[in-house]
Coordinates of C-alpha atoms in Angstrom, one line a residue:
Chain A
X95 CA -15.0 17.6 -4.7
X96 CA -14.0 18.6 -8.3
X97 CA -11.1 20.7 -9.4
X98 CA -13.2 24.0 -9.6
X99 CA -14.6 23.6 -6.2
X100 CA -11.3 22.8 -4.7
X101 CA -9.9 26.0 -6.3
X102 CA -12.9 27.9 -5.0
X103 CA -12.1 26.9 -1.6
X104 CA -8.3 27.9 -1.9
X105 CA -9.4 31.3 -3.1
X106 CA -12.0 31.6 -0.3
X107 CA -9.6 30.5 2.5
X108 CA -6.6 32.1 0.8
X109 CA -4.8 28.8 1.7
X110 CA -3.6 25.5 0.0
X111 CA -2.7 24.0 3.2
X112 CA -3.4 20.3 3.9
X113 CA -3.1 19.1 7.5
X114 CA -1.8 15.7 7.7
X115 CA -3.4 13.7 10.6
X116 CA -0.5 11.4 11.3
X117 CA -2.1 10.9 14.8
X118 CA 0.2 8.6 16.9
X119 CA -1.3 7.3 20.0
X120 CA 2.1 7.4 21.7
X121 CA 2.8 11.0 20.9
X122 CA -0.7 12.8 21.7
X123 CA -0.8 14.6 25.0
X124 CA -1.3 12.3 28.0
X125 CA -4.6 13.9 29.2
X126 CA -6.4 12.5 26.2
X127 CA -5.7 9.0 27.1
X128 CA -8.5 9.0 29.5
X129 CA -11.0 9.5 26.8
X130 CA -12.9 6.6 25.1
X131 CA -11.3 7.3 21.8
X132 CA -8.2 9.4 22.3
X133 CA -7.3 9.4 18.7
X134 CA -10.6 10.8 17.6
X135 CA -10.6 13.3 20.4
X136 CA -7.2 14.5 19.4
X137 CA -8.2 14.8 15.7
X138 CA -11.6 16.5 16.6
X139 CA -9.7 19.3 18.5
X140 CA -7.1 19.5 15.9
X141 CA -9.7 19.9 13.1
X142 CA -11.7 22.5 15.1
X143 CA -8.4 24.6 15.6
X144 CA -7.3 24.3 11.9
X145 CA -10.3 24.2 9.6
X146 CA -10.4 27.8 8.8
X147 CA -6.8 27.8 7.8
X148 CA -6.7 24.7 5.7
X149 CA -8.4 23.2 2.5
X150 CA -7.7 19.7 3.0
X151 CA -7.1 16.8 5.6
X152 CA -4.9 13.8 5.1
X153 CA -5.0 11.0 7.5
X154 CA -2.2 8.8 7.2
X155 CA -3.7 5.4 7.1
X156 CA -0.7 3.5 8.8
X157 CA -1.3 5.5 12.0
X158 CA -4.9 4.1 12.3
X159 CA -4.2 0.7 10.9
X160 CA -1.5 0.1 13.6
X161 CA -4.3 0.2 16.2
X162 CA -6.4 -2.7 14.5
X163 CA -10.1 -2.4 14.3
X164 CA -10.2 0.4 17.1
X165 CA -8.0 2.5 14.8
X166 CA -10.4 1.9 11.9
X167 CA -13.3 3.2 13.9
X168 CA -11.2 6.4 14.9
X169 CA -10.6 6.9 11.2
X170 CA -14.1 6.6 10.4
X171 CA -15.4 9.0 13.0
X172 CA -12.6 11.5 12.0
X173 CA -13.7 11.4 8.4
X174 CA -17.3 12.1 9.3
X175 CA -16.2 15.0 11.6
X176 CA -14.1 16.8 8.9
X177 CA -16.1 19.8 7.4
X178 CA -17.7 19.2 4.2
X179 CA -16.0 22.0 2.4
X180 CA -12.7 20.3 3.2
X181 CA -10.9 18.0 0.6
X182 CA -10.2 14.5 2.2
X183 CA -7.1 12.4 1.3
X184 CA -6.6 8.8 2.4
X185 CA -2.7 8.6 2.6
X186 CA -2.7 4.9 1.9
X187 CA -0.2 4.4 -1.0
X188 CA -2.3 1.5 -2.1
X189 CA -1.9 -0.3 -5.5
X190 CA -2.5 -4.0 -6.7
X191 CA -3.8 -6.1 -9.3
X192 CA -7.1 -4.9 -10.9
X193 CA -9.7 -6.9 -8.7
X194 CA -7.7 -6.0 -5.5
X195 CA -7.2 -2.4 -6.3
X196 CA -11.1 -2.3 -6.8
X197 CA -11.6 -3.3 -3.2
X198 CA -9.2 -0.8 -1.8
X199 CA -11.2 1.7 -3.8
X200 CA -14.4 0.5 -2.2
X201 CA -12.8 0.7 1.2
X202 CA -11.7 4.4 0.9
X203 CA -14.4 5.7 -1.4
X204 CA -17.4 3.8 -0.3
X205 CA -16.9 2.3 3.2
X206 CA -15.5 5.8 4.0
X207 CA -16.1 8.8 1.7
X208 CA -12.7 10.1 1.0
X209 CA -12.4 12.4 -1.9
X210 CA -8.7 11.0 -2.9
X211 CA -6.4 8.2 -2.2
X212 CA -2.5 8.2 -2.8
X213 CA -1.7 5.3 -5.0
X214 CA 1.9 3.8 -5.8
X215 CA 2.6 3.5 -9.6
X216 CA 4.9 0.3 -9.7
X217 CA 2.3 -2.2 -10.8
X218 CA 1.2 0.0 -13.7
X219 CA -2.1 1.0 -15.5
X220 CA -4.5 -1.9 -14.2
X221 CA -3.5 -1.3 -10.8
X222 CA -4.6 2.4 -10.9
X223 CA -7.6 2.4 -13.2
X224 CA -10.0 0.7 -10.7
X225 CA -9.6 3.9 -8.5
X226 CA -10.5 6.0 -11.3
X227 CA -14.0 4.1 -11.9
X228 CA -15.4 6.2 -9.0
X229 CA -17.1 9.4 -10.1
X230 CA -15.8 12.5 -8.5
X231 CA -12.9 10.7 -6.8
X232 CA -9.3 11.3 -7.2
X233 CA -6.0 9.3 -7.5
X234 CA -3.0 11.0 -6.2
X235 CA -0.2 9.0 -7.8
X236 CA 3.3 8.9 -6.2
X237 CA 5.7 10.7 -8.6
X238 CA 8.7 12.0 -6.8
X239 CA 8.5 11.4 -3.0
X240 CA 10.0 13.6 -0.2
X241 CA 12.0 10.7 1.5
X242 CA 15.8 10.1 1.1
X243 CA 15.0 6.6 -0.6
X244 CA 13.1 8.4 -3.3
X245 CA 16.6 8.6 -5.1
X246 CA 16.9 4.8 -5.2
X247 CA 14.5 4.0 -8.3
X248 CA 12.7 7.4 -9.0
X249 CA 15.8 8.9 -10.2
X250 CA 17.0 5.9 -12.4
X251 CA 17.4 7.2 -15.9
X252 CA 15.8 5.2 -18.6
X253 CA 17.4 4.6 -22.2
X254 CA 15.4 7.8 -23.4
X255 CA 17.2 9.9 -20.7
X256 CA 14.2 10.4 -18.6
X257 CA 14.0 9.9 -14.9
X258 CA 11.5 7.1 -13.7
X259 CA 9.2 9.5 -12.0
X260 CA 9.0 11.5 -15.3
X261 CA 8.1 8.2 -17.2
X262 CA 5.4 7.8 -14.3
X263 CA 4.0 11.4 -15.1
X264 CA 4.0 10.9 -18.9
X265 CA 2.4 7.5 -19.0
X266 CA -0.2 8.2 -16.2
X267 CA -1.6 11.4 -18.1
X268 CA -2.8 8.9 -20.8
X269 CA -4.9 7.3 -18.0
X270 CA -6.6 10.2 -16.4
X271 CA -7.1 13.9 -16.8
X272 CA -6.2 16.6 -14.4
X273 CA -9.7 16.3 -13.2
X274 CA -9.2 13.0 -11.5
X275 CA -5.4 12.7 -10.9
X276 CA -2.8 14.6 -8.8
X277 CA 0.7 13.8 -8.4
X278 CA 2.8 13.5 -5.1
X279 CA 5.9 15.9 -5.5
X280 CA 8.1 16.2 -2.4
X281 CA 8.9 19.6 -1.3
X282 CA 12.5 18.3 -0.5
X283 CA 13.1 18.4 -4.4
X284 CA 12.3 22.0 -4.7
X285 CA 14.9 22.4 -7.4
X286 CA 12.9 20.0 -9.6
X287 CA 9.4 21.4 -9.1
X288 CA 9.6 23.8 -12.0
X289 CA 10.5 21.1 -14.4
X290 CA 7.8 18.9 -12.9
X291 CA 5.4 21.5 -13.4
X292 CA 6.3 21.7 -17.0
X293 CA 5.5 18.1 -17.5
X294 CA 2.2 18.4 -16.0
X295 CA 0.9 22.0 -16.3
X296 CA -2.6 21.5 -15.2
X297 CA -2.4 18.9 -12.4
X298 CA -2.6 19.6 -8.7
X299 CA 0.3 18.4 -6.8
X300 CA 0.2 17.1 -3.3
X301 CA 3.4 18.4 -1.7
X302 CA 4.7 16.6 1.5
X303 CA 8.0 17.4 3.2
X304 CA 7.5 21.0 4.2
X305 CA 8.1 21.3 8.0
X306 CA 9.6 18.3 9.8
X307 CA 11.2 17.0 6.6
X308 CA 12.8 20.4 5.7
X309 CA 11.1 21.5 2.4
X310 CA 10.7 25.2 1.6
X311 CA 7.2 26.6 1.2
X312 CA 8.3 29.6 -0.7
X313 CA 10.2 27.9 -3.3
X314 CA 7.6 25.2 -3.7
X315 CA 4.9 27.8 -4.2
X316 CA 7.0 30.0 -6.6
X317 CA 8.0 27.1 -8.9
X318 CA 5.0 25.0 -8.4
X319 CA 1.8 27.1 -8.7
X320 CA -0.2 27.2 -11.8
X321 CA -3.3 29.3 -12.8
X322 CA -5.6 27.2 -10.6
X323 CA -3.0 27.1 -7.7
X324 CA -2.3 23.5 -8.4
X325 CA -0.7 23.0 -5.0
X326 CA -1.8 21.3 -1.9
X327 CA 1.1 21.7 0.6
X328 CA 0.8 19.1 3.4
X329 CA 2.3 19.7 7.0
X330 CA 1.8 17.0 9.6
X331 CA 4.1 17.0 12.6
X332 CA 4.9 20.6 12.6
X333 CA 1.2 21.4 13.1
X334 CA -0.3 18.6 15.1
X335 CA 2.6 18.1 17.4
X336 CA 3.3 22.0 17.7
X337 CA 2.7 21.5 21.5
X338 CA 2.5 18.2 23.3
X339 CA 0.6 19.6 26.3
X340 CA -2.9 20.5 27.1
X341 CA -2.7 23.5 24.7
X342 CA -1.9 21.2 21.6
X343 CA -5.0 22.3 19.7
X344 CA -4.3 25.9 20.2
X345 CA -0.6 25.5 19.3
X346 CA -1.8 23.7 16.1
X347 CA -4.2 26.4 15.2
X348 CA -1.3 28.9 15.6
X349 CA 0.9 27.0 13.4
X350 CA -1.8 26.4 10.7
X351 CA -2.6 30.1 10.9
X352 CA 1.1 31.1 10.4
X353 CA 1.3 28.9 7.4
X354 CA -1.9 30.3 5.9
X355 CA -0.6 33.8 6.3
X356 CA 2.4 32.8 4.1
X357 CA 0.3 31.0 1.6
X358 CA -2.0 34.2 1.3
X359 CA 1.2 36.1 0.4
X360 CA 2.4 33.5 -2.1
X361 CA -1.2 33.4 -3.7
X362 CA -0.9 37.1 -4.3
X363 CA 2.7 37.1 -5.6
X364 CA 2.5 33.9 -7.7
X365 CA -1.1 33.1 -8.8
Chain J
X3 CA 9.6 -18.7 10.6
X4 CA 13.2 -18.8 9.3
X5 CA 14.3 -20.1 5.9
X6 CA 15.5 -23.5 7.0
X7 CA 12.2 -24.0 8.9
X8 CA 10.4 -23.1 5.7
X9 CA 12.3 -25.6 3.6
X10 CA 11.8 -28.2 6.2
X11 CA 8.0 -27.7 5.9
X12 CA 8.1 -27.8 2.2
X13 CA 10.0 -31.2 2.3
X14 CA 7.7 -32.5 5.0
X15 CA 4.5 -31.7 3.1
X16 CA 6.0 -32.2 -0.4
X17 CA 4.4 -28.8 -1.2
X18 CA 5.3 -25.2 -2.0
X19 CA 1.7 -24.1 -2.2
X20 CA 0.5 -20.9 -0.7
X21 CA -3.2 -20.5 -0.5
X22 CA -4.5 -17.0 -1.2
X23 CA -7.2 -15.9 1.4
X24 CA -8.9 -13.4 -1.1
X25 CA -12.0 -14.0 0.7
X26 CA -14.8 -11.9 -1.0
X27 CA -18.1 -11.5 1.1
X28 CA -19.9 -11.3 -2.3
X29 CA -18.5 -14.6 -3.5
X30 CA -18.5 -16.8 -0.5
X31 CA -21.5 -19.4 -0.4
X32 CA -24.8 -17.8 0.6
X33 CA -25.4 -20.4 3.5
X34 CA -22.5 -18.8 5.4
X35 CA -24.0 -15.4 5.5
X36 CA -26.2 -16.3 8.4
X37 CA -23.1 -16.8 10.7
X38 CA -21.8 -14.1 13.1
X39 CA -18.5 -13.8 11.1
X40 CA -19.0 -15.2 7.6
X41 CA -15.5 -14.3 6.2
X42 CA -14.0 -16.0 9.1
X43 CA -16.2 -19.0 8.8
X44 CA -15.4 -19.5 5.1
X45 CA -11.5 -19.0 6.0
X46 CA -11.8 -21.4 8.9
X47 CA -13.2 -24.3 6.6
X48 CA -10.9 -23.6 3.8
X49 CA -7.9 -23.7 6.2
X50 CA -9.2 -27.0 7.5
X51 CA -9.5 -28.5 4.0
X52 CA -6.2 -27.3 2.7
X53 CA -3.9 -27.3 5.6
X54 CA -2.1 -30.6 4.8
X55 CA -1.5 -29.6 1.2
X56 CA 0.0 -26.2 1.6
X57 CA 2.9 -24.5 3.6
X58 CA 1.6 -20.9 3.7
X59 CA -1.5 -18.8 3.7
X60 CA -1.6 -15.3 2.1
X61 CA -4.6 -13.1 3.2
X62 CA -5.1 -10.3 0.7
X63 CA -5.5 -7.5 3.1
X64 CA -7.8 -5.4 0.6
X65 CA -10.6 -8.0 1.0
X66 CA -10.6 -7.3 4.6
X67 CA -10.1 -3.7 4.6
X68 CA -13.1 -3.2 2.4
X69 CA -15.2 -4.4 5.2
X70 CA -13.8 -1.7 7.8
X71 CA -13.3 -2.7 11.3
X72 CA -15.3 -6.0 11.0
X73 CA -13.1 -7.2 8.2
X74 CA -9.9 -6.3 10.4
X75 CA -11.5 -8.6 13.2
X76 CA -12.0 -11.5 10.6
X77 CA -8.5 -11.1 9.5
X78 CA -7.1 -11.2 13.0
X79 CA -9.1 -14.3 13.9
X80 CA -8.0 -16.1 10.6
X81 CA -4.5 -15.4 11.4
X82 CA -4.9 -16.8 14.8
X83 CA -6.5 -20.0 13.3
X84 CA -3.7 -20.6 11.0
X85 CA -1.8 -23.7 12.1
X86 CA 1.5 -22.6 13.5
X87 CA 3.6 -24.7 11.1
X88 CA 2.2 -22.5 8.1
X89 CA 3.9 -19.6 6.9
X90 CA 1.8 -16.5 6.8
X91 CA 1.9 -13.5 4.5
X92 CA 0.1 -10.2 4.7
X93 CA -0.5 -9.4 1.0
X94 CA -0.6 -5.5 1.7
X95 CA 1.8 -4.1 -0.9
X96 CA 2.6 -1.2 1.6
X97 CA 5.6 1.1 1.7
X98 CA 5.9 4.6 2.9
X99 CA 8.5 7.2 4.3
X100 CA 10.4 5.6 7.4
X101 CA 8.1 6.4 10.2
X102 CA 5.1 5.5 8.4
X103 CA 6.5 2.1 7.3
X104 CA 7.4 1.6 10.9
X105 CA 3.8 1.8 11.7
X106 CA 2.7 -0.8 9.0
X107 CA 5.4 -3.0 10.3
X108 CA 3.8 -2.7 13.8
X109 CA 0.4 -3.4 12.5
X110 CA 1.3 -6.5 10.8
X111 CA 4.1 -7.9 12.7
X112 CA 3.0 -6.9 16.3
X113 CA -0.9 -6.1 16.3
X114 CA -1.0 -9.3 14.1
X115 CA 1.6 -11.8 14.1
X116 CA 2.3 -12.3 10.2
X117 CA 5.6 -13.9 9.3
X118 CA 5.8 -11.6 6.1
X119 CA 4.4 -8.7 4.4
X120 CA 4.5 -7.9 0.6
X121 CA 6.2 -4.2 0.1
X122 CA 6.3 -2.0 -2.9
X123 CA 9.7 -0.7 -3.8
X124 CA 8.9 2.6 -5.4
X125 CA 9.9 4.8 -2.6
X126 CA 13.3 3.1 -2.0
X127 CA 15.4 1.8 0.9
X128 CA 14.1 3.8 3.9
X129 CA 10.5 2.8 3.0
X130 CA 11.6 -0.8 3.3
X131 CA 14.1 -0.8 6.1
X132 CA 11.6 -0.5 8.9
X133 CA 10.0 -3.8 7.9
X134 CA 13.5 -5.5 8.2
X135 CA 13.9 -4.2 11.8
X136 CA 11.7 -7.0 13.2
X137 CA 13.6 -10.2 14.1
X138 CA 12.5 -13.3 12.3
X139 CA 10.2 -11.4 10.0
X140 CA 10.2 -11.1 6.1
X141 CA 9.7 -8.5 3.3
X142 CA 8.5 -9.7 0.1
X143 CA 9.4 -7.1 -2.3
X144 CA 7.5 -6.6 -5.6
X145 CA 9.9 -7.3 -8.4
X146 CA 8.0 -8.5 -11.6
X147 CA 4.3 -8.7 -10.7
X148 CA 1.9 -10.8 -12.5
X149 CA -0.6 -8.4 -13.9
X150 CA -0.8 -6.8 -17.5
X151 CA 0.3 -3.3 -16.0
X152 CA 3.6 -4.9 -14.9
X153 CA 5.0 -4.0 -18.2
X154 CA 4.2 -0.2 -17.8
X155 CA 7.0 0.6 -15.5
X156 CA 8.7 -2.8 -14.4
X157 CA 9.9 -3.3 -18.1
X158 CA 11.2 0.2 -18.6
X159 CA 14.9 -0.1 -19.5
X160 CA 17.6 1.9 -17.7
X161 CA 20.5 3.5 -19.3
X162 CA 22.6 0.4 -18.0
X163 CA 20.4 -1.7 -20.3
X164 CA 18.5 -3.3 -17.3
X165 CA 14.8 -3.6 -16.7
X166 CA 13.5 -1.6 -13.7
X167 CA 12.6 -4.8 -11.9
X168 CA 16.2 -6.0 -12.2
X169 CA 17.4 -2.8 -10.7
X170 CA 15.1 -3.4 -7.7
X171 CA 16.5 -7.0 -7.3
X172 CA 20.0 -5.6 -7.5
X173 CA 19.7 -2.7 -5.2
X174 CA 17.4 -4.6 -2.6
X175 CA 20.0 -7.2 -2.1
X176 CA 22.3 -4.7 -0.5
X177 CA 19.4 -4.0 2.2
X178 CA 18.7 -7.6 3.2
X179 CA 19.8 -11.2 3.0
X180 CA 18.0 -14.0 1.5
X181 CA 17.0 -14.8 5.1
X182 CA 14.9 -11.8 5.4
X183 CA 13.6 -11.0 1.8
X184 CA 11.8 -12.7 -0.8
X185 CA 10.7 -11.4 -4.4
X186 CA 7.2 -11.3 -6.0
X187 CA 7.8 -12.7 -9.4
X188 CA 4.5 -13.2 -11.6
X189 CA 4.0 -16.7 -13.0
X190 CA 2.7 -15.0 -16.0
X191 CA 6.4 -14.2 -16.9
X192 CA 7.5 -17.9 -17.0
X193 CA 10.0 -17.1 -19.8
X194 CA 11.8 -14.6 -17.4
X195 CA 11.9 -16.7 -14.2
X196 CA 15.2 -18.4 -15.2
X197 CA 16.9 -15.2 -15.6
X198 CA 15.5 -13.7 -12.4
X199 CA 16.6 -16.9 -10.7
X200 CA 20.2 -16.0 -11.9
X201 CA 20.0 -12.5 -10.2
X202 CA 18.8 -13.7 -7.0
X203 CA 20.0 -17.4 -6.7
X204 CA 19.3 -18.0 -3.0
X205 CA 16.2 -15.9 -2.5
X206 CA 12.5 -17.5 -2.2
X207 CA 10.2 -16.1 -4.8
X208 CA 6.5 -15.6 -4.1
X209 CA 5.0 -16.5 -7.3
X210 CA 1.3 -15.3 -7.9
X211 CA -0.6 -15.8 -11.2
X212 CA -0.9 -19.6 -11.4
X213 CA -4.6 -20.5 -11.9
X214 CA -6.9 -17.8 -12.7
X215 CA -4.3 -15.5 -14.2
X216 CA -3.0 -18.2 -16.5
X217 CA 0.6 -19.0 -15.2
X218 CA 2.0 -22.4 -15.7
X219 CA 3.1 -24.3 -12.6
X220 CA 5.4 -26.7 -14.3
X221 CA 7.5 -24.0 -16.2
X222 CA 7.6 -22.1 -13.0
X223 CA 8.9 -25.0 -11.1
X224 CA 11.5 -26.0 -13.6
X225 CA 13.1 -22.6 -14.2
X226 CA 12.5 -21.1 -10.7
X227 CA 13.5 -23.9 -8.3
X228 CA 16.7 -23.7 -6.3
X229 CA 18.5 -26.0 -3.8
X230 CA 16.1 -25.1 -1.0
X231 CA 13.0 -24.9 -3.4
X232 CA 13.0 -21.2 -3.2
X233 CA 9.3 -21.0 -4.4
X234 CA 6.1 -20.3 -2.8
X235 CA 3.5 -20.6 -5.5
X236 CA 0.3 -18.9 -4.6
X237 CA -3.1 -19.9 -5.9
X238 CA -6.2 -17.9 -4.5
X239 CA -9.3 -18.1 -6.7
X240 CA -8.7 -21.5 -8.2
X241 CA -8.8 -23.1 -4.9
X242 CA -11.1 -21.2 -2.5
X243 CA -13.7 -20.7 -5.2
X244 CA -13.6 -24.1 -6.7
X245 CA -17.1 -24.5 -5.8
X246 CA -19.5 -21.8 -4.7
X247 CA -21.9 -24.2 -3.1
X248 CA -22.1 -26.0 0.4
X249 CA -19.2 -28.3 -0.7
X250 CA -16.9 -25.3 -1.3
X251 CA -14.4 -26.6 1.6
X252 CA -14.2 -30.1 0.1
X253 CA -13.8 -28.7 -3.5
X254 CA -10.9 -26.3 -2.2
X255 CA -9.3 -29.3 -0.5
X256 CA -9.5 -31.2 -3.6
X257 CA -8.0 -28.5 -5.9
X258 CA -5.1 -27.9 -3.2
X259 CA -4.5 -31.7 -3.1
X260 CA -4.2 -31.7 -6.9
X261 CA -1.8 -28.9 -6.8
X262 CA 0.3 -30.6 -4.0
X263 CA 0.4 -33.8 -6.1
X264 CA 2.0 -31.8 -9.1
X265 CA 4.4 -30.2 -6.7
X266 CA 5.4 -33.4 -5.2
X267 CA 6.5 -34.5 -8.7
X268 CA 8.3 -31.3 -9.6
X269 CA 10.2 -31.5 -6.2
X270 CA 11.3 -34.9 -7.3
X271 CA 12.3 -33.8 -10.7
X272 CA 13.9 -30.3 -10.2
X273 CA 15.2 -30.1 -6.5

């Protein structure tokens, strides 16, 4: 899916919500455990309940990998089940030397057919380039993440007086255009979103940290939105675990709908 | 395996060689493709041929992940086949927010029984701590990697005049002792290994980049060795693809043996 198509979906659905499929076998409702593939069954019902309110799904690969080969199958079935008009993100945070990154790209873009993958920048350009070699696919590069530890290195200041995450945004813009690259910018740094938007005016930001992690959707939208929206705001736990009982899908749909209503309003105000 | 046991193995085998199992289905000898599980069959024969000359094996997870669920099975069987006296490293370069890193830890330390996993530092302390919660397991943190792109961010200088990779080594020593943490230090930076050893005198370094990537084993050994050896030098392609014909295992064994002979000499000279 290209940038224009993504923006079309956002306008059509009046939503820039990404639903994070952090599906934990230990947290899903107990009645699903008698199914052949409880993780897929959970995802299927979550997708059915939320698809009209969101434009993207982001399976968190750790949750599937921790189940071994079986988890891999659940992930594959989930990806095939996601409606074609939705943007799909493998939240994998990969990144390795060139020949190895190529294989991760093959895994997520060919073995599976994700639109995008999250990538860690520490190993530099040749660790990222192989992901960009796939036509129509996206790298979502970690810039300033939502977790407390994001301060440890991302906020180190360089001799030029820039934060490390700013250096990452500067350097990586030489490697890929806004049609191939997005940045992860945590909602927990809402005070910085305006300045990050100045650094990368045209890029989409994938914004985690709204909901369970405490970020504020209104502030993120006000300071982060650009002329093509430029935001995919992720919510995982607040939606998929809105209820832990048999009504989990209905509850997830309701949460997603509430978020979409807010987004509808912010699109009217800030776009 | 703890640090003392690892050093015992190094002394017993007169080797600090780690064999990288970067097993590419497209590169293994054609006659193996008729086997049920060609990747495992290749690894099995490589392990049989090299086990007396090395102290560690490092499957590169991308190569297995790119094959989907089937690759995951090959990896699991490979890990079970590796002799108990060998140290095992999941070269996965993971790292995510706390609850997600916990799941990666569960995948590699519980689902499979790796001794160690490579982890990327960009997301900071809470992305690394969950891996340290497993008794007797190791984090191998990326410090200064072997690839060209390692210069892009790892060599940025902070206001205190330190390289980013030095900041990573400084900060992370507050999180874990040399009994739980190692560092990735590329052999391609042989001129820096002495100064990195000064920063982390007691830690083991996992040193990739000898062989196909051009690093020099003698220089690495001379400038990197500490009183407990403190080095695991990885070689992947130069060993496992020493021959692409039916004699691949024999050729791999010969290459590993040659490297072990050099290491025997360097242990005598520099330990």
